[in-house]
Coordinates of C-alpha atoms in Angstrom, one line a residue:
M1 CA 0.0 0.0 0.0
V2 CA 2.9 2.4 0.9
N3 CA 4.6 1.6 -2.4
Y4 CA 1.3 2.3 -4.3
I5 CA 0.9 5.7 -2.6
L6 CA 4.6 6.5 -3.2
N7 CA 4.2 5.6 -6.9
I8 CA 1.2 7.9 -7.3
K9 CA 3.2 10.8 -5.7
V10 CA 6.2 10.1 -8.0
N11 CA 4.0 10.0 -11.0
L12 CA 2.3 13.3 -10.0
V13 CA 5.6 15.0 -9.6
A14 CA 6.9 13.7 -12.9
L15 CA 3.7 14.7 -14.7
T16 CA 3.9 18.2 -13.2
M17 CA 7.5 18.6 -14.3
V18 CA 6.5 17.5 -17.9
L19 CA 3.6 20.0 -17.9
M20 CA 5.8 22.8 -16.7
L21 CA 8.7 22.3 -19.1
P22 CA 7.4 24.8 -21.7
I23 CA 7.5 27.6 -19.1
Y24 CA 11.3 27.1 -18.7
A25 CA 12.1 26.2 -22.3
Q26 CA 13.0 29.7 -23.2
S27 CA 12.8 33.3 -21.9
Q28 CA 10.8 35.6 -24.0
D29 CA 9.0 39.0 -23.9
S30 CA 5.4 38.5 -23.0
N31 CA 2.1 40.4 -23.2
F32 CA -0.9 39.7 -21.0
G33 CA -4.4 39.2 -22.3
N34 CA -7.7 37.7 -21.2
W35 CA -9.7 34.8 -22.6
L36 CA -13.4 34.2 -21.8
I37 CA -14.4 30.6 -22.7
Y38 CA -17.7 28.8 -22.7
I39 CA -17.7 25.0 -23.4
G40 CA -21.0 23.1 -23.6
N41 CA -22.0 19.5 -24.2
K42 CA -25.5 18.3 -25.0
K43 CA -26.1 14.6 -24.4
L44 CA -28.3 13.3 -27.2
N45 CA -28.5 9.7 -25.8
N46 CA -26.1 7.3 -24.1
N47 CA -23.5 7.5 -26.9
W48 CA -24.0 10.6 -28.9
N49 CA -23.3 14.2 -27.8
L50 CA -23.4 17.7 -29.4
H51 CA -20.3 19.8 -28.6
H52 CA -20.4 23.6 -28.8
E53 CA -18.1 26.4 -27.5
V54 CA -17.5 30.1 -27.7
Q55 CA -14.1 31.8 -27.0
Y56 CA -13.7 35.5 -26.8
R57 CA -10.0 36.4 -26.7
N58 CA -8.6 39.8 -25.9
Y59 CA -5.2 41.4 -26.2
N60 CA -5.8 43.1 -22.9
A61 CA -8.3 42.7 -20.0
I62 CA -11.3 43.2 -22.3
G63 CA -12.4 45.3 -25.3
D64 CA -9.4 44.8 -27.6
L65 CA -10.5 41.7 -29.6
E66 CA -7.7 39.3 -30.5
Q67 CA -9.9 36.4 -31.7
L68 CA -13.5 35.2 -31.7
L69 CA -13.8 31.4 -32.0
L70 CA -17.0 29.5 -32.5
R71 CA -16.8 25.7 -32.5
T72 CA -19.3 22.8 -32.7
G73 CA -19.2 19.1 -33.4
L74 CA -21.0 15.7 -33.1
G75 CA -19.3 13.2 -30.8
Y76 CA -19.7 9.5 -30.1
T77 CA -18.8 8.2 -26.6
F78 CA -17.9 4.6 -25.8
N79 CA -15.9 2.4 -23.4
N80 CA -17.9 3.4 -20.3
S81 CA -17.6 7.1 -21.2
K82 CA -13.8 7.0 -21.2
N83 CA -13.4 7.6 -24.9
N84 CA -15.0 10.1 -27.3
L85 CA -14.7 10.5 -31.1
L86 CA -15.8 13.8 -32.5
L87 CA -16.1 15.5 -36.0
G88 CA -16.3 19.2 -35.7
Y89 CA -16.4 22.6 -37.4
G90 CA -15.0 25.9 -36.3
Y91 CA -15.2 29.5 -37.4
I92 CA -12.4 31.9 -36.2
L93 CA -12.2 35.6 -36.7
S94 CA -8.8 37.0 -35.9
E95 CA -7.9 40.7 -35.4
N96 CA -4.2 40.9 -36.1
Y97 CA -2.0 44.0 -35.5
L98 CA 0.2 45.0 -38.5
G99 CA 3.7 45.1 -37.2
N100 CA 4.2 47.5 -34.4
T101 CA 1.4 49.8 -35.5
D102 CA -2.1 50.3 -34.0
E103 CA -3.7 49.2 -37.3
K104 CA -5.4 45.8 -37.5
I105 CA -6.4 43.4 -40.2
S106 CA -9.3 40.9 -40.0
V107 CA -8.6 37.3 -40.9
N108 CA -11.4 34.7 -41.4
E109 CA -10.8 31.0 -40.9
H110 CA -13.1 28.0 -41.4
R111 CA -11.8 24.9 -39.8
I112 CA -12.8 21.2 -40.0
F113 CA -11.4 18.9 -37.3
Q114 CA -11.4 15.4 -36.0
Q115 CA -10.5 14.5 -32.5
F116 CA -10.2 11.5 -30.1
I117 CA -10.4 11.9 -26.3
T118 CA -9.4 9.2 -23.8
K119 CA -9.6 9.6 -20.0
Q120 CA -7.7 7.8 -17.2
N121 CA -8.9 7.8 -13.6
F122 CA -6.5 7.1 -10.7
N123 CA -6.9 7.2 -7.0
K124 CA -6.6 10.9 -6.4
F125 CA -6.4 12.4 -9.9
S126 CA -7.5 12.0 -13.5
L127 CA -5.7 12.5 -16.9
Q128 CA -7.2 13.4 -20.2
H129 CA -5.5 12.9 -23.6
R130 CA -6.9 14.7 -26.6
Y131 CA -5.6 14.1 -30.2
R132 CA -6.9 16.6 -32.8
F133 CA -6.3 16.9 -36.5
E134 CA -7.3 20.2 -38.2
Q135 CA -7.9 21.2 -41.8
R136 CA -7.8 25.0 -41.9
F137 CA -9.1 27.3 -44.6
V138 CA -7.5 30.6 -43.7
E139 CA -8.8 33.2 -46.3
S140 CA -7.4 31.8 -49.6
D141 CA -4.8 29.5 -47.9
F142 CA -5.2 25.9 -46.8
K143 CA -3.2 24.5 -43.9
M144 CA -3.3 21.3 -41.7
R145 CA -2.2 20.9 -38.1
W146 CA -1.9 18.3 -35.4
R147 CA -2.5 19.0 -31.7
Y148 CA -1.9 16.9 -28.6
F149 CA -3.4 17.9 -25.3
L150 CA -2.5 16.4 -21.9
G151 CA -4.7 17.5 -19.0
L152 CA -4.5 16.8 -15.2
N153 CA -7.3 17.2 -12.7
V154 CA -6.8 16.9 -9.0
P155 CA -9.6 17.5 -6.4
F156 CA -8.5 19.4 -3.3
C157 CA -10.7 17.7 -0.7
V158 CA -12.8 14.5 -1.4
S159 CA -15.9 14.1 0.8
E160 CA -17.4 10.8 1.9
D161 CA -19.5 10.5 -1.3
Q162 CA -16.2 10.8 -3.3
T163 CA -17.0 14.3 -4.6
S164 CA -15.1 17.6 -4.4
K165 CA -16.2 21.1 -5.0
L166 CA -12.7 22.6 -5.6
Y167 CA -10.1 21.2 -7.9
F168 CA -6.7 22.0 -9.5
S169 CA -6.5 21.8 -13.2
A170 CA -3.4 21.9 -15.5
Y171 CA -2.7 21.1 -19.1
N172 CA 0.0 21.3 -21.8
E173 CA -0.9 21.3 -25.5
I174 CA 1.5 21.3 -28.4
F175 CA 0.6 22.3 -32.0
L176 CA 2.5 20.9 -35.0
N177 CA 2.0 21.9 -38.7
T178 CA 2.2 19.3 -41.4
K179 CA 4.8 21.5 -43.3
S180 CA 7.4 24.1 -42.4
S181 CA 7.7 25.4 -40.0
V182 CA 6.5 22.3 -38.2
F183 CA 6.4 23.8 -34.7
D184 CA 3.4 26.1 -34.4
R185 CA 3.0 26.8 -30.7
N186 CA 2.7 25.4 -27.2
R187 CA 0.3 26.2 -24.4
F188 CA 0.7 25.6 -20.7
Y189 CA -2.2 26.3 -18.3
G190 CA -2.8 26.0 -14.5
G191 CA -5.9 27.0 -12.7
I192 CA -8.4 26.5 -9.9
G193 CA -11.9 25.1 -10.6
Y194 CA -15.2 24.9 -8.7
N195 CA -18.0 22.4 -9.3
I196 CA -21.3 24.2 -8.9
N197 CA -23.2 21.0 -9.4
K198 CA -22.8 17.8 -11.4
N199 CA -23.5 19.6 -14.7
I200 CA -21.8 23.0 -14.3
R201 CA -18.3 24.0 -13.3
V202 CA -16.3 27.2 -13.6
E203 CA -12.5 27.6 -13.7
A204 CA -10.0 30.4 -13.7
G205 CA -6.3 30.3 -14.3
Y206 CA -3.1 31.4 -16.1
M207 CA -2.0 30.3 -19.5
N208 CA 1.3 30.8 -21.3
Q209 CA 1.4 30.4 -25.0
F210 CA 4.8 30.5 -26.7
F211 CA 5.9 30.5 -30.3
E212 CA 9.4 30.2 -31.9
T213 CA 10.4 33.8 -31.0
S214 CA 7.6 35.2 -28.9
S215 CA 5.1 34.4 -26.2
R216 CA 1.8 35.6 -24.7
D217 CA 0.2 35.3 -21.3
Q218 CA -3.5 35.0 -20.8
F219 CA -5.8 35.0 -17.8
N220 CA -8.5 32.4 -18.7
I221 CA -12.1 32.3 -17.3
L222 CA -13.9 29.1 -18.3
T223 CA -17.4 27.8 -17.9
F224 CA -18.3 24.1 -18.6
V225 CA -21.9 23.0 -19.0
N226 CA -23.4 19.6 -19.5
F227 CA -27.1 19.2 -20.2

């Protein structure tokens, strides 16, 4: 039993170090922004679900639009709700600054994506792996990209009924293009969440996103709804 608990602690420490590697990978100038995120999931029956989300991303606290992202998809859940396959579509409006000026240019993107999610539950924490492949129609250009997401969820205090209101959440996600340059970006996130009830939870945390020669910091506020 002691060895089992020790192994869990060692695995948690190792996982935390892996998740935090991108923060120390390089030192870069950074700007701070704010992302407001809503993620919803409508259960159609025991297997099928409808995914939808809205992300409102700002260069600053609020009011200076960086990106508006609308995403939806149809998913199929199996293996006792541990796995989910999803086919989705996304529309993304980006407001990009031109160089070091105050002028912006609007970029429209339509995106088709396929993803597979698998979950692992351990004694005191859970892991989620998400594999996503995107086909991106950016104005008149076509691009493809792979993404791998590794998420960690740890409850603070577990009650007698094995539930917890507060939890710690962290993830790391890497983006790889199918052609040069292959490395697109990496995201690291850590935050605190609160389960309002079994269908609704809210979360707030810090995310660092770094590219080859620059990085950005965001404060994220997320709402998750299942209905």
